[in-house]
Coordinates of C-alpha atoms in Angstrom, one line a residue:
X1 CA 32.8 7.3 27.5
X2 CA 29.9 5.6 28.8
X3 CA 26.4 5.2 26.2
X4 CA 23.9 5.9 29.1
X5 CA 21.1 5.1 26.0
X6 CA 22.6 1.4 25.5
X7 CA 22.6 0.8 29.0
X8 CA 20.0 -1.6 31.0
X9 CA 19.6 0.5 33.7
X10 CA 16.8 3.4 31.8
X11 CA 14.4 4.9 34.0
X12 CA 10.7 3.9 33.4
X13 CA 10.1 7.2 32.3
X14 CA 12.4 6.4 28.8
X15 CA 10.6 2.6 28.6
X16 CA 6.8 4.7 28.9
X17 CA 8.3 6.8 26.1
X18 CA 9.3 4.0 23.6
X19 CA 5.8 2.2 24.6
X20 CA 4.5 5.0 23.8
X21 CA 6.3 5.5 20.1
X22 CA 6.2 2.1 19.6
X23 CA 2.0 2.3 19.7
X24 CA 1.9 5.7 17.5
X25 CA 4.4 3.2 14.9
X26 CA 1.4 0.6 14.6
X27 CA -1.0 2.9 14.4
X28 CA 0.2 4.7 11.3
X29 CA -0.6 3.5 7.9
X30 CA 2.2 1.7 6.3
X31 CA 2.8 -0.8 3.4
X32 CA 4.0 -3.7 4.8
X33 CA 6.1 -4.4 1.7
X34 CA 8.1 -2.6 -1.1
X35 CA 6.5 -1.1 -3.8
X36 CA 8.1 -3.2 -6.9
X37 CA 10.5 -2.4 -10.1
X38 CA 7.9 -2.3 -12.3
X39 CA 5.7 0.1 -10.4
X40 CA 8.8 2.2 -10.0
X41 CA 9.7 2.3 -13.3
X42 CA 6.2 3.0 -14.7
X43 CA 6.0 6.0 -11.7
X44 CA 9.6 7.5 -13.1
X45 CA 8.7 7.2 -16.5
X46 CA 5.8 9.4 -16.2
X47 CA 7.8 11.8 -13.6
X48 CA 10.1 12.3 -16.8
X49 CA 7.3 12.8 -19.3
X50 CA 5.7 15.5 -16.5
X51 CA 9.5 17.3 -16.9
X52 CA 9.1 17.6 -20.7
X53 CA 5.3 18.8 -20.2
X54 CA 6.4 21.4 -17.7
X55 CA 9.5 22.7 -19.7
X56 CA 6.9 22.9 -22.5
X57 CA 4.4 24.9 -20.4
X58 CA 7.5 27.4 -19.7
X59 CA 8.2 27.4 -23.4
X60 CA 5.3 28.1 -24.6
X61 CA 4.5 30.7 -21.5
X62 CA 7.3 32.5 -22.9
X63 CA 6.5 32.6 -25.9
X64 CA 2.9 34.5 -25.5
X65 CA 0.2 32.0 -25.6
X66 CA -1.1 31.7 -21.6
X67 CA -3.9 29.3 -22.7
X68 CA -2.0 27.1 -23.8
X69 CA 0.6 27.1 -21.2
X70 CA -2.4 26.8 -18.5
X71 CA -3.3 23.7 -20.6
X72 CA -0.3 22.2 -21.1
X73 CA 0.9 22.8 -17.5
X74 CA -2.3 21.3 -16.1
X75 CA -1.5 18.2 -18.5
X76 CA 2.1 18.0 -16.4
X77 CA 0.4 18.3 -12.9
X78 CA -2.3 15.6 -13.8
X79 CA 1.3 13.4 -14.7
X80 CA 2.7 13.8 -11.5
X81 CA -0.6 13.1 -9.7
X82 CA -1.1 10.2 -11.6
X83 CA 2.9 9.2 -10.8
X84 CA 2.0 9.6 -7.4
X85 CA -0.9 7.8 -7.0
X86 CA 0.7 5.2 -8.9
X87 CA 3.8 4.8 -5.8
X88 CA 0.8 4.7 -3.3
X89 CA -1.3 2.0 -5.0
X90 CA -1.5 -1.1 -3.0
X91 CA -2.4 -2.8 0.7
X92 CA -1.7 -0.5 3.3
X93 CA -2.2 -1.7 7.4
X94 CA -2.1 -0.1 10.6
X95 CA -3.6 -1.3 13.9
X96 CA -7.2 0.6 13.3
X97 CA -7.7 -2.0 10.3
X98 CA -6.4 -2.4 6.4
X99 CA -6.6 -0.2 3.6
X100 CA -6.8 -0.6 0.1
X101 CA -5.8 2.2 -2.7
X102 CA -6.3 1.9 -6.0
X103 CA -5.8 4.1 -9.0
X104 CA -8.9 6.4 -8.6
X105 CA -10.4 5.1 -5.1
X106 CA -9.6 4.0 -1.7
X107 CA -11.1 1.7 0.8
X108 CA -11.1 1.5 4.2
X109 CA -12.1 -1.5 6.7
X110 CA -11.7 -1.3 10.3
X111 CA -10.2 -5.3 11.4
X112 CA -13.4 -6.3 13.1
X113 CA -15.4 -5.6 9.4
X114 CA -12.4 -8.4 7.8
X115 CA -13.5 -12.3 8.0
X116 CA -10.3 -13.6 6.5
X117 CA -7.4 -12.5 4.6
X118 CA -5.5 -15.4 2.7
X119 CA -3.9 -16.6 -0.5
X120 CA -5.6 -18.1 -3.3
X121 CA -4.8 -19.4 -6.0
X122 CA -6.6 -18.1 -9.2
X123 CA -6.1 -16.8 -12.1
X124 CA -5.0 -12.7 -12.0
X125 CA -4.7 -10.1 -14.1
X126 CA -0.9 -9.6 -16.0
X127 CA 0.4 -6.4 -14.6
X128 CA -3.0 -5.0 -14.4
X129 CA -4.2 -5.6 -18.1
X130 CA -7.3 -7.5 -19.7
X131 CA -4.9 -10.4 -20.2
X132 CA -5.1 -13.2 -17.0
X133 CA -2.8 -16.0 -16.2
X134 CA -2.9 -18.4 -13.4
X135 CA -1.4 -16.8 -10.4
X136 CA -1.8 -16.2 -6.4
X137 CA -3.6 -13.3 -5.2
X138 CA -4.3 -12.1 -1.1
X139 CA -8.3 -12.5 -0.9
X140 CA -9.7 -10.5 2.0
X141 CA -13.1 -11.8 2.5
X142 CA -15.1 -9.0 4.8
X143 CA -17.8 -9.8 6.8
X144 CA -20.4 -8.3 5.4
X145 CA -20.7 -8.2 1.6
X146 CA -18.4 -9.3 -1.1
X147 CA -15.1 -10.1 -1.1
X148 CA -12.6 -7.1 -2.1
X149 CA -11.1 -7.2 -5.3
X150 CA -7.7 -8.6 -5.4
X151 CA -5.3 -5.8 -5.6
X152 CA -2.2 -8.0 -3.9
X153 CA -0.8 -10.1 -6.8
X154 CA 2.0 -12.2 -7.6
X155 CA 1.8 -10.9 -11.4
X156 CA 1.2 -7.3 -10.8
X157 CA 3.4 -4.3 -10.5
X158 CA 5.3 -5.4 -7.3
X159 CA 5.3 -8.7 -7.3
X160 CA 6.1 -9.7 -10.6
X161 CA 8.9 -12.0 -11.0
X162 CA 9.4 -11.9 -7.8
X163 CA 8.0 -14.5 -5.9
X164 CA 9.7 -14.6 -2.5
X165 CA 8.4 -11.2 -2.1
X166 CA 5.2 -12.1 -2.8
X167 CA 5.5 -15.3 -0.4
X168 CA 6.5 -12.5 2.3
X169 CA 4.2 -9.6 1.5
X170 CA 0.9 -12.1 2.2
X171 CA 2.4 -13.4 5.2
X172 CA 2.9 -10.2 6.6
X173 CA -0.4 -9.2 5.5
X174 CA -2.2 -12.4 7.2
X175 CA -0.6 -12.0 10.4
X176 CA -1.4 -8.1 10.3
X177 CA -5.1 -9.8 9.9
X178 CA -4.5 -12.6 12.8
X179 CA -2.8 -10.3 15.4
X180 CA -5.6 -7.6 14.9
X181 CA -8.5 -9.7 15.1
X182 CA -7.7 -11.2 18.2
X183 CA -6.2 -8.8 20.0
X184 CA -7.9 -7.4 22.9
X185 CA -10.2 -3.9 22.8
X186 CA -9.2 -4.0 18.6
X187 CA -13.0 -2.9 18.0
X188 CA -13.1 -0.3 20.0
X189 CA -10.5 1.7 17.7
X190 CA -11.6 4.3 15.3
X191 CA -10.2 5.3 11.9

């Protein structure tokens, strides 16, 4: 049985198409790297506390007090935002420019509005507490205006203990940088 689809001989009308699929792909937000154990953990930790909250809410539903099931059942859906927001945290790129989501806000720079992105070495934050040690971070320097705050570390939720992955993740994310900056017609895209 011949595989017409693994064949060389496609019509230009099938090559247009994966051009074309291939350019929506690159113009889609994505992480360009896995979100990391400890994030994971911390994410499914509070999906299990939300569980417990929510059976609660049905408990006490049940039982007659609808104040306190509104309360406690808005307590479970704040946890499973928070969980959420949590897994989405992080560096996110596409070919319109680079993104950066935090806890409670997210930021947005179109490519031509980013000087630099590169690695320093500096000390960081320890999975996000007060406490620093020395570590690498990805800087991106904008233009215009400060730096952004490092949110890319190699002691944070994804990174930590892992430091091939961080190696990868901020070459991945200087390259996004490099490849976007010079590519022809990259200001003219709109977020």
């Amino acid at each position: 049985m011949p595989l017409a689809f693994l064949a060389g001989d496609q019509d230009a009308s099938s090559v247009e198409l994966e051009s074309a699929s291939a350019q929506l792909a690159r113009e889609a937000w994505r992480r360009p790297y896995r979100p990391g154990p400890w994030r994971v953990a911390a994410a499914a930790v509070t999906l299990l506390m939300a569980a417990y909250v929510l059976i609660s809410a049905a408990i006490i539903a049940v039982a007659g007090a609808p104040s306190g099931a509104a309360a406690t059942l808005s307590v479970g859906v704040l946890a499973i935002a928070f969980a959420l927001r949590l897994l989405r945290m992080g560096i996110w790129v596409s070919s319109r420019g680079l993104r950066r989501v935090g806890l409670l806000t997210t930021q947005t720079l179109r490519w031509r509005e980013i000087a630099r992105v590169h690695t320093v070495q500096q000390p960081v934050k320890w999975l996000g507490t007060p406490r620093t040690v020395q570590g690498q971070a990805v800087e991106i320097e904008r233009r215009h205006g400060e730096p952004l705050r490092p949110l890319v570390t190699d002691h944070n939720a994804d990174f930590l203990a892992r430091p091939a992955a961080f190696d990868r993740a901020a070459d991945v994310l200087e390259a996004w940088a490099e490849e976007n900056q010079t590519a022809p017609g990259h200001a003219a895209g709109h977020l």
